[in-house]
């Protein structure tokens, strides 16, 4: 975050000469970019790779990496699959798992908040909800890590997650077929759109791939960041315990203060002026959600974690037509875990050095040693 402030001080649009792209960090300009999909397109990729000149690392996503009107067709399908009524159907199963896992962890007291909770929970409930095979699920985390690392420069993080990726990618693609999915899950509901004539069979498979790309690492880091926030700010934890109804708004503050997805790219479709800066046609723009969420021009006391603040308009799920379609799943997972922790845990104490998990687009931890204390502070 100090680095963001150093870049922000240079101006509203900053050319990153080393990567030949333009960075946007301020809340106002970021909103402008994300609202104007006609000028700032997703169709040339939302990573640094510019599809006008270079091939994508995988067949491009048919929801993330297309603009309206094509985007509207696939968006409508996932909007329905991930709708509020669909969430209500999943809530019970998700709640049972949350209660069981948190009781087990409370009994152990000393845990790794990432390995034992932030990873375990989404890796159980989400693949179950999609209707995936029980075998091979360890590929999910590897694939998500790769997909997010692949949005940025081909650095050591990208290369490391590419190691042995052929088998990971092959497993993912094999799970995206109708017959690989249980008949009652989110995956099957994507294929139900084929039967309604909204998309074809191959497109449905690609939309299942989108669920698997975007649904795992994001929620793991979101949950991990939630734990990290409350472990660092015990006053906010006590506030949540006193007022559990704040859980939902706390999730927005977690996403503002410590989001899971820090950045994506857009590509200009024409020469354009943004905040007085001229940007040529077909140039890449780095849209920095994490920086906009700390923009002091938008947020009073931006570096303070405060679950009672008004978080309206935060960029943790993006903004505009591509705003996170799975956000209700993410909210459900974090809400249920927070609710169980509030019920079962008095204090969250960090008992060892938190370790970051570096990723080109994601913000989160690899390890967070925690003590779940039953005693009141
Ligand atoms: C996708 C997708 C959607 C959102 C995020 C993401 C790599 C991927 O449609 O594949 O991250």
PDB file of N, CA and C in Angstrom, residues 93-181:
ATOM      1  N   UNK A  93     -26.428 -26.301   3.248  1.00  0.00           N
ATOM      2  CA  UNK A  93     -25.250 -27.177   3.166  1.00  0.00           C
ATOM      3  C   UNK A  93     -23.985 -26.407   3.551  1.00  0.00           C
ATOM      4  N   UNK A  94     -23.868 -25.174   3.108  1.00  0.00           N
ATOM      5  CA  UNK A  94     -22.701 -24.351   3.435  1.00  0.00           C
ATOM      6  C   UNK A  94     -22.644 -24.074   4.941  1.00  0.00           C
ATOM      7  N   UNK A  95     -23.807 -23.849   5.550  1.00  0.00           N
ATOM      8  CA  UNK A  95     -23.861 -23.524   6.981  1.00  0.00           C
ATOM      9  C   UNK A  95     -23.462 -24.728   7.830  1.00  0.00           C
ATOM     10  N   UNK A  96     -23.916 -25.902   7.435  1.00  0.00           N
ATOM     11  CA  UNK A  96     -23.579 -27.121   8.176  1.00  0.00           C
ATOM     12  C   UNK A  96     -22.066 -27.327   8.176  1.00  0.00           C
ATOM     13  N   UNK A  97     -21.442 -27.160   7.011  1.00  0.00           N
ATOM     14  CA  UNK A  97     -19.991 -27.324   6.912  1.00  0.00           C
ATOM     15  C   UNK A  97     -19.254 -26.274   7.743  1.00  0.00           C
ATOM     16  N   UNK A  98     -19.760 -25.056   7.732  1.00  0.00           N
ATOM     17  CA  UNK A  98     -19.094 -23.980   8.480  1.00  0.00           C
ATOM     18  C   UNK A  98     -19.128 -24.279   9.973  1.00  0.00           C
ATOM     19  N   UNK A  99     -20.292 -24.711  10.458  1.00  0.00           N
ATOM     20  CA  UNK A  99     -20.426 -24.995  11.886  1.00  0.00           C
ATOM     21  C   UNK A  99     -19.528 -26.148  12.293  1.00  0.00           C
ATOM     22  N   UNK A 100     -19.489 -27.200  11.479  1.00  0.00           N
ATOM     23  CA  UNK A 100     -18.683 -28.379  11.810  1.00  0.00           C
ATOM     24  C   UNK A 100     -17.199 -28.029  11.801  1.00  0.00           C
ATOM     25  N   UNK A 101     -16.765 -27.313  10.794  1.00  0.00           N
ATOM     26  CA  UNK A 101     -15.339 -26.993  10.686  1.00  0.00           C
ATOM     27  C   UNK A 101     -14.906 -26.084  11.835  1.00  0.00           C
ATOM     28  N   UNK A 102     -15.684 -25.057  12.121  1.00  0.00           N
ATOM     29  CA  UNK A 102     -15.280 -24.129  13.182  1.00  0.00           C
ATOM     30  C   UNK A 102     -15.260 -24.842  14.540  1.00  0.00           C
ATOM     31  N   UNK A 103     -16.228 -25.714  14.830  1.00  0.00           N
ATOM     32  CA  UNK A 103     -16.159 -26.432  16.129  1.00  0.00           C
ATOM     33  C   UNK A 103     -14.909 -27.283  16.222  1.00  0.00           C
ATOM     34  N   UNK A 104     -14.569 -27.940  15.128  1.00  0.00           N
ATOM     35  CA  UNK A 104     -13.371 -28.775  15.127  1.00  0.00           C
ATOM     36  C   UNK A 104     -12.123 -27.916  15.391  1.00  0.00           C
ATOM     37  N   UNK A 105     -12.064 -26.749  14.792  1.00  0.00           N
ATOM     38  CA  UNK A 105     -10.885 -25.886  14.948  1.00  0.00           C
ATOM     39  C   UNK A 105     -10.826 -25.279  16.348  1.00  0.00           C
ATOM     40  N   UNK A 106     -11.980 -24.942  16.886  1.00  0.00           N
ATOM     41  CA  UNK A 106     -12.019 -24.385  18.243  1.00  0.00           C
ATOM     42  C   UNK A 106     -11.481 -25.409  19.241  1.00  0.00           C
ATOM     43  N   UNK A 107     -11.811 -26.679  19.020  1.00  0.00           N
ATOM     44  CA  UNK A 107     -11.313 -27.743  19.901  1.00  0.00           C
ATOM     45  C   UNK A 107      -9.792 -27.842  19.824  1.00  0.00           C
ATOM     46  N   UNK A 108      -9.234 -27.571  18.658  1.00  0.00           N
ATOM     47  CA  UNK A 108      -7.770 -27.638  18.507  1.00  0.00           C
ATOM     48  C   UNK A 108      -7.063 -26.400  19.038  1.00  0.00           C
ATOM     49  N   UNK A 109      -7.761 -25.282  19.073  1.00  0.00           N
ATOM     50  CA  UNK A 109      -7.226 -23.983  19.535  1.00  0.00           C
ATOM     51  C   UNK A 109      -6.152 -23.388  18.627  1.00  0.00           C
ATOM     52  N   UNK A 110      -5.027 -24.111  18.474  1.00  0.00           N
ATOM     53  CA  UNK A 110      -3.946 -23.574  17.643  1.00  0.00           C
ATOM     54  C   UNK A 110      -4.096 -24.078  16.219  1.00  0.00           C
ATOM     55  N   UNK A 111      -4.254 -23.151  15.296  1.00  0.00           N
ATOM     56  CA  UNK A 111      -4.491 -23.564  13.907  1.00  0.00           C
ATOM     57  C   UNK A 111      -3.681 -22.679  12.967  1.00  0.00           C
ATOM     58  N   UNK A 112      -3.596 -23.120  11.735  1.00  0.00           N
ATOM     59  CA  UNK A 112      -3.151 -22.211  10.680  1.00  0.00           C
ATOM     60  C   UNK A 112      -4.408 -21.696   9.989  1.00  0.00           C
ATOM     61  N   UNK A 113      -4.671 -20.424  10.163  1.00  0.00           N
ATOM     62  CA  UNK A 113      -5.907 -19.837   9.647  1.00  0.00           C
ATOM     63  C   UNK A 113      -6.069 -20.009   8.146  1.00  0.00           C
ATOM     64  N   UNK A 114      -4.961 -20.142   7.441  1.00  0.00           N
ATOM     65  CA  UNK A 114      -5.065 -20.297   5.987  1.00  0.00           C
ATOM     66  C   UNK A 114      -5.294 -21.776   5.643  1.00  0.00           C
ATOM     67  N   UNK A 115      -4.336 -22.629   6.010  1.00  0.00           N
ATOM     68  CA  UNK A 115      -4.427 -24.043   5.622  1.00  0.00           C
ATOM     69  C   UNK A 115      -5.680 -24.704   6.219  1.00  0.00           C
ATOM     70  N   UNK A 116      -5.915 -24.464   7.502  1.00  0.00           N
ATOM     71  CA  UNK A 116      -6.963 -25.209   8.197  1.00  0.00           C
ATOM     72  C   UNK A 116      -8.362 -24.637   8.026  1.00  0.00           C
ATOM     73  N   UNK A 117      -8.450 -23.372   7.622  1.00  0.00           N
ATOM     74  CA  UNK A 117      -9.771 -22.750   7.522  1.00  0.00           C
ATOM     75  C   UNK A 117     -10.002 -22.089   6.156  1.00  0.00           C
ATOM     76  N   UNK A 118      -9.189 -21.094   5.838  1.00  0.00           N
ATOM     77  CA  UNK A 118      -9.426 -20.316   4.601  1.00  0.00           C
ATOM     78  C   UNK A 118      -9.331 -21.184   3.351  1.00  0.00           C
ATOM     79  N   UNK A 119      -8.456 -22.214   3.374  1.00  0.00           N
ATOM     80  CA  UNK A 119      -8.381 -23.103   2.212  1.00  0.00           C
ATOM     81  C   UNK A 119      -9.392 -24.244   2.314  1.00  0.00           C
ATOM     82  N   UNK A 120      -9.474 -24.817   3.486  1.00  0.00           N
ATOM     83  CA  UNK A 120     -10.281 -26.026   3.650  1.00  0.00           C
ATOM     84  C   UNK A 120     -11.758 -25.795   3.329  1.00  0.00           C
ATOM     85  N   UNK A 121     -12.293 -24.701   3.835  1.00  0.00           N
ATOM     86  CA  UNK A 121     -13.736 -24.478   3.703  1.00  0.00           C
ATOM     87  C   UNK A 121     -14.184 -24.281   2.244  1.00  0.00           C
ATOM     88  N   UNK A 122     -13.616 -23.303   1.540  1.00  0.00           N
ATOM     89  CA  UNK A 122     -14.040 -23.159   0.132  1.00  0.00           C
ATOM     90  C   UNK A 122     -13.743 -24.398  -0.704  1.00  0.00           C
ATOM     91  N   UNK A 123     -12.633 -25.061  -0.403  1.00  0.00           N
ATOM     92  CA  UNK A 123     -12.276 -26.241  -1.202  1.00  0.00           C
ATOM     93  C   UNK A 123     -13.211 -27.419  -0.936  1.00  0.00           C
ATOM     94  N   UNK A 124     -14.012 -27.334   0.109  1.00  0.00           N
ATOM     95  CA  UNK A 124     -15.040 -28.341   0.354  1.00  0.00           C
ATOM     96  C   UNK A 124     -16.379 -27.885  -0.254  1.00  0.00           C
ATOM     97  N   UNK A 125     -16.843 -26.721   0.187  1.00  0.00           N
ATOM     98  CA  UNK A 125     -18.228 -26.363  -0.174  1.00  0.00           C
ATOM     99  C   UNK A 125     -18.384 -25.965  -1.643  1.00  0.00           C
ATOM    100  N   UNK A 126     -17.383 -25.281  -2.209  1.00  0.00           N
ATOM    101  CA  UNK A 126     -17.572 -24.798  -3.582  1.00  0.00           C
ATOM    102  C   UNK A 126     -17.588 -25.932  -4.612  1.00  0.00           C
ATOM    103  N   UNK A 127     -16.576 -26.810  -4.608  1.00  0.00           N
ATOM    104  CA  UNK A 127     -16.627 -27.931  -5.574  1.00  0.00           C
ATOM    105  C   UNK A 127     -17.862 -28.816  -5.365  1.00  0.00           C
ATOM    106  N   UNK A 128     -18.276 -29.004  -4.117  1.00  0.00           N
ATOM    107  CA  UNK A 128     -19.518 -29.746  -3.865  1.00  0.00           C
ATOM    108  C   UNK A 128     -20.700 -29.040  -4.529  1.00  0.00           C
ATOM    109  N   UNK A 129     -20.759 -27.716  -4.370  1.00  0.00           N
ATOM    110  CA  UNK A 129     -21.879 -26.954  -4.930  1.00  0.00           C
ATOM    111  C   UNK A 129     -21.868 -27.001  -6.457  1.00  0.00           C
ATOM    112  N   UNK A 130     -20.679 -26.939  -7.041  1.00  0.00           N
ATOM    113  CA  UNK A 130     -20.588 -27.017  -8.513  1.00  0.00           C
ATOM    114  C   UNK A 130     -20.991 -28.411  -8.996  1.00  0.00           C
ATOM    115  N   UNK A 131     -20.692 -29.411  -8.160  1.00  0.00           N
ATOM    116  CA  UNK A 131     -21.007 -30.783  -8.545  1.00  0.00           C
ATOM    117  C   UNK A 131     -19.825 -31.503  -9.163  1.00  0.00           C
ATOM    118  N   UNK A 132     -18.635 -31.210  -8.644  1.00  0.00           N
ATOM    119  CA  UNK A 132     -17.413 -31.811  -9.186  1.00  0.00           C
ATOM    120  C   UNK A 132     -17.144 -33.177  -8.577  1.00  0.00           C
ATOM    121  N   UNK A 133     -16.405 -33.952  -9.357  1.00  0.00           N
ATOM    122  CA  UNK A 133     -15.806 -35.200  -8.915  1.00  0.00           C
ATOM    123  C   UNK A 133     -15.008 -34.978  -7.623  1.00  0.00           C
ATOM    124  N   UNK A 134     -15.008 -35.992  -6.740  1.00  0.00           N
ATOM    125  CA  UNK A 134     -14.237 -35.855  -5.491  1.00  0.00           C
ATOM    126  C   UNK A 134     -12.737 -36.049  -5.731  1.00  0.00           C
ATOM    127  N   UNK A 135     -12.405 -36.710  -6.815  1.00  0.00           N
ATOM    128  CA  UNK A 135     -10.995 -37.035  -7.081  1.00  0.00           C
ATOM    129  C   UNK A 135     -10.350 -35.933  -7.927  1.00  0.00           C
ATOM    130  N   UNK A 136      -9.179 -35.487  -7.485  1.00  0.00           N
ATOM    131  CA  UNK A 136      -8.423 -34.526  -8.293  1.00  0.00           C
ATOM    132  C   UNK A 136      -8.666 -33.077  -7.930  1.00  0.00           C
ATOM    133  N   UNK A 137      -9.392 -32.849  -6.851  1.00  0.00           N
ATOM    134  CA  UNK A 137      -9.741 -31.471  -6.498  1.00  0.00           C
ATOM    135  C   UNK A 137      -8.536 -30.609  -6.136  1.00  0.00           C
ATOM    136  N   UNK A 138      -7.401 -31.267  -5.837  1.00  0.00           N
ATOM    137  CA  UNK A 138      -6.196 -30.478  -5.548  1.00  0.00           C
ATOM    138  C   UNK A 138      -5.763 -29.660  -6.769  1.00  0.00           C
ATOM    139  N   UNK A 139      -6.281 -30.005  -7.932  1.00  0.00           N
ATOM    140  CA  UNK A 139      -5.968 -29.215  -9.132  1.00  0.00           C
ATOM    141  C   UNK A 139      -6.636 -27.843  -9.128  1.00  0.00           C
ATOM    142  N   UNK A 140      -7.705 -27.692  -8.348  1.00  0.00           N
ATOM    143  CA  UNK A 140      -8.469 -26.438  -8.397  1.00  0.00           C
ATOM    144  C   UNK A 140      -7.629 -25.238  -7.964  1.00  0.00           C
ATOM    145  N   UNK A 141      -6.938 -25.404  -6.843  1.00  0.00           N
ATOM    146  CA  UNK A 141      -6.140 -24.299  -6.311  1.00  0.00           C
ATOM    147  C   UNK A 141      -4.980 -23.983  -7.248  1.00  0.00           C
ATOM    148  N   UNK A 142      -4.379 -25.021  -7.793  1.00  0.00           N
ATOM    149  CA  UNK A 142      -3.259 -24.809  -8.727  1.00  0.00           C
ATOM    150  C   UNK A 142      -3.736 -24.051  -9.967  1.00  0.00           C
ATOM    151  N   UNK A 143      -4.923 -24.416 -10.438  1.00  0.00           N
ATOM    152  CA  UNK A 143      -5.430 -23.781 -11.655  1.00  0.00           C
ATOM    153  C   UNK A 143      -5.777 -22.310 -11.412  1.00  0.00           C
ATOM    154  N   UNK A 144      -6.459 -22.031 -10.309  1.00  0.00           N
ATOM    155  CA  UNK A 144      -6.808 -20.646  -9.994  1.00  0.00           C
ATOM    156  C   UNK A 144      -5.564 -19.788  -9.828  1.00  0.00           C
ATOM    157  N   UNK A 145      -4.586 -20.328  -9.116  1.00  0.00           N
ATOM    158  CA  UNK A 145      -3.329 -19.607  -8.918  1.00  0.00           C
ATOM    159  C   UNK A 145      -2.686 -19.276 -10.258  1.00  0.00           C
ATOM    160  N   UNK A 146      -2.689 -20.254 -11.155  1.00  0.00           N
ATOM    161  CA  UNK A 146      -2.151 -20.040 -12.496  1.00  0.00           C
ATOM    162  C   UNK A 146      -2.945 -18.979 -13.257  1.00  0.00           C
ATOM    163  N   UNK A 147      -4.262 -19.096 -13.216  1.00  0.00           N
ATOM    164  CA  UNK A 147      -5.099 -18.181 -13.992  1.00  0.00           C
ATOM    165  C   UNK A 147      -4.893 -16.731 -13.543  1.00  0.00           C
ATOM    166  N   UNK A 148      -4.733 -16.524 -12.239  1.00  0.00           N
ATOM    167  CA  UNK A 148      -4.519 -15.153 -11.761  1.00  0.00           C
ATOM    168  C   UNK A 148      -3.083 -14.704 -12.006  1.00  0.00           C
ATOM    169  N   UNK A 149      -2.121 -15.582 -11.819  1.00  0.00           N
ATOM    170  CA  UNK A 149      -0.740 -15.208 -12.136  1.00  0.00           C
ATOM    171  C   UNK A 149      -0.587 -14.856 -13.609  1.00  0.00           C
ATOM    172  N   UNK A 150      -1.378 -15.502 -14.461  1.00  0.00           N
ATOM    173  CA  UNK A 150      -1.253 -15.313 -15.905  1.00  0.00           C
ATOM    174  C   UNK A 150      -1.788 -13.964 -16.384  1.00  0.00           C
ATOM    175  N   UNK A 151      -2.424 -13.189 -15.494  1.00  0.00           N
ATOM    176  CA  UNK A 151      -2.949 -11.890 -15.923  1.00  0.00           C
ATOM    177  C   UNK A 151      -1.862 -10.817 -15.954  1.00  0.00           C
ATOM    178  N   UNK A 152      -0.650 -11.156 -15.532  1.00  0.00           N
ATOM    179  CA  UNK A 152       0.372 -10.119 -15.385  1.00  0.00           C
ATOM    180  C   UNK A 152       1.649 -10.506 -16.128  1.00  0.00           C
ATOM    181  N   UNK A 153       2.741  -9.757 -15.932  1.00  0.00           N
ATOM    182  CA  UNK A 153       3.969 -10.057 -16.673  1.00  0.00           C
ATOM    183  C   UNK A 153       4.424 -11.497 -16.469  1.00  0.00           C
ATOM    184  N   UNK A 154       5.094 -12.018 -17.456  1.00  0.00           N
ATOM    185  CA  UNK A 154       5.580 -13.404 -17.374  1.00  0.00           C
ATOM    186  C   UNK A 154       6.824 -13.445 -16.496  1.00  0.00           C
ATOM    187  N   UNK A 155       6.596 -13.269 -15.214  1.00  0.00           N
ATOM    188  CA  UNK A 155       7.691 -13.242 -14.240  1.00  0.00           C
ATOM    189  C   UNK A 155       7.858 -14.625 -13.595  1.00  0.00           C
ATOM    190  N   UNK A 156       8.645 -14.697 -12.524  1.00  0.00           N
ATOM    191  CA  UNK A 156       8.895 -15.999 -11.893  1.00  0.00           C
ATOM    192  C   UNK A 156       7.616 -16.600 -11.312  1.00  0.00           C
ATOM    193  N   UNK A 157       6.672 -15.771 -10.854  1.00  0.00           N
ATOM    194  CA  UNK A 157       5.429 -16.314 -10.294  1.00  0.00           C
ATOM    195  C   UNK A 157       4.624 -17.016 -11.387  1.00  0.00           C
ATOM    196  N   UNK A 158       4.561 -16.366 -12.538  1.00  0.00           N
ATOM    197  CA  UNK A 158       3.863 -16.972 -13.676  1.00  0.00           C
ATOM    198  C   UNK A 158       4.553 -18.277 -14.073  1.00  0.00           C
ATOM    199  N   UNK A 159       5.878 -18.231 -14.200  1.00  0.00           N
ATOM    200  CA  UNK A 159       6.617 -19.422 -14.643  1.00  0.00           C
ATOM    201  C   UNK A 159       6.455 -20.578 -13.651  1.00  0.00           C
ATOM    202  N   UNK A 160       6.523 -20.249 -12.345  1.00  0.00           N
ATOM    203  CA  UNK A 160       6.378 -21.300 -11.339  1.00  0.00           C
ATOM    204  C   UNK A 160       4.994 -21.954 -11.399  1.00  0.00           C
ATOM    205  N   UNK A 161       3.961 -21.144 -11.597  1.00  0.00           N
ATOM    206  CA  UNK A 161       2.629 -21.760 -11.615  1.00  0.00           C
ATOM    207  C   UNK A 161       2.377 -22.484 -12.938  1.00  0.00           C
ATOM    208  N   UNK A 162       3.198 -22.223 -13.948  1.00  0.00           N
ATOM    209  CA  UNK A 162       3.108 -22.958 -15.219  1.00  0.00           C
ATOM    210  C   UNK A 162       3.777 -24.335 -15.150  1.00  0.00           C
ATOM    211  N   UNK A 163       4.678 -24.518 -14.172  1.00  0.00           N
ATOM    212  CA  UNK A 163       5.368 -25.811 -14.010  1.00  0.00           C
ATOM    213  C   UNK A 163       4.343 -26.935 -13.826  1.00  0.00           C
ATOM    214  N   UNK A 164       4.404 -27.908 -14.701  1.00  0.00           N
ATOM    215  CA  UNK A 164       3.497 -29.053 -14.585  1.00  0.00           C
ATOM    216  C   UNK A 164       2.035 -28.696 -14.787  1.00  0.00           C
ATOM    217  N   UNK A 165       1.763 -27.572 -15.404  1.00  0.00           N
ATOM    218  CA  UNK A 165       0.385 -27.097 -15.533  1.00  0.00           C
ATOM    219  C   UNK A 165      -0.427 -27.879 -16.566  1.00  0.00           C
ATOM    220  N   UNK A 166       0.248 -28.572 -17.467  1.00  0.00           N
ATOM    221  CA  UNK A 166      -0.488 -29.300 -18.513  1.00  0.00           C
ATOM    222  C   UNK A 166      -1.516 -30.253 -17.910  1.00  0.00           C
ATOM    223  N   UNK A 167      -1.090 -30.974 -16.871  1.00  0.00           N
ATOM    224  CA  UNK A 167      -2.000 -31.946 -16.254  1.00  0.00           C
ATOM    225  C   UNK A 167      -3.120 -31.256 -15.480  1.00  0.00           C
ATOM    226  N   UNK A 168      -2.768 -30.141 -14.860  1.00  0.00           N
ATOM    227  CA  UNK A 168      -3.764 -29.367 -14.116  1.00  0.00           C
ATOM    228  C   UNK A 168      -4.836 -28.862 -15.081  1.00  0.00           C
ATOM    229  N   UNK A 169      -4.394 -28.293 -16.181  1.00  0.00           N
ATOM    230  CA  UNK A 169      -5.322 -27.750 -17.177  1.00  0.00           C
ATOM    231  C   UNK A 169      -6.181 -28.878 -17.765  1.00  0.00           C
ATOM    232  N   UNK A 170      -5.549 -30.019 -18.032  1.00  0.00           N
ATOM    233  CA  UNK A 170      -6.289 -31.149 -18.611  1.00  0.00           C
ATOM    234  C   UNK A 170      -7.380 -31.631 -17.644  1.00  0.00           C
ATOM    235  N   UNK A 171      -7.048 -31.686 -16.356  1.00  0.00           N
ATOM    236  CA  UNK A 171      -8.058 -32.107 -15.369  1.00  0.00           C
ATOM    237  C   UNK A 171      -9.217 -31.116 -15.343  1.00  0.00           C
ATOM    238  N   UNK A 172      -8.881 -29.828 -15.280  1.00  0.00           N
ATOM    239  CA  UNK A 172      -9.930 -28.796 -15.248  1.00  0.00           C
ATOM    240  C   UNK A 172     -10.856 -28.951 -16.459  1.00  0.00           C
ATOM    241  N   UNK A 173     -10.264 -29.066 -17.633  1.00  0.00           N
ATOM    242  CA  UNK A 173     -11.094 -29.142 -18.844  1.00  0.00           C
ATOM    243  C   UNK A 173     -11.964 -30.406 -18.836  1.00  0.00           C
ATOM    244  N   UNK A 174     -11.421 -31.502 -18.280  1.00  0.00           N
ATOM    245  CA  UNK A 174     -12.207 -32.744 -18.240  1.00  0.00           C
ATOM    246  C   UNK A 174     -13.408 -32.606 -17.297  1.00  0.00           C
ATOM    247  N   UNK A 175     -13.310 -31.713 -16.328  1.00  0.00           N
ATOM    248  CA  UNK A 175     -14.408 -31.527 -15.366  1.00  0.00           C
ATOM    249  C   UNK A 175     -15.488 -30.578 -15.888  1.00  0.00           C
ATOM    250  N   UNK A 176     -15.199 -29.956 -17.024  1.00  0.00           N
ATOM    251  CA  UNK A 176     -16.125 -28.949 -17.569  1.00  0.00           C
ATOM    252  C   UNK A 176     -17.125 -29.552 -18.537  1.00  0.00           C
ATOM    253  N   UNK A 177     -17.189 -30.872 -18.589  1.00  0.00           N
ATOM    254  CA  UNK A 177     -18.152 -31.505 -19.491  1.00  0.00           C
ATOM    255  C   UNK A 177     -19.383 -31.948 -18.716  1.00  0.00           C
ATOM    256  N   UNK A 178     -20.487 -31.924 -19.423  1.00  0.00           N
ATOM    257  CA  UNK A 178     -21.779 -32.219 -18.796  1.00  0.00           C
ATOM    258  C   UNK A 178     -21.734 -33.521 -17.999  1.00  0.00           C
ATOM    259  N   UNK A 179     -21.161 -34.577 -18.589  1.00  0.00           N
ATOM    260  CA  UNK A 179     -21.205 -35.891 -17.936  1.00  0.00           C
ATOM    261  C   UNK A 179     -20.267 -36.000 -16.743  1.00  0.00           C
ATOM    262  N   UNK A 180     -19.365 -35.025 -16.592  1.00  0.00           N
ATOM    263  CA  UNK A 180     -18.459 -35.046 -15.434  1.00  0.00           C
ATOM    264  C   UNK A 180     -19.118 -34.442 -14.192  1.00  0.00           C
ATOM    265  N   UNK A 181     -20.248 -33.778 -14.381  1.00  0.00           N
ATOM    266  CA  UNK A 181     -20.856 -33.006 -13.290  1.00  0.00           C
ATOM    267  C   UNK A 181     -22.071 -33.724 -12.709  1.00  0.00           C
TER     268      UNK A 181
END
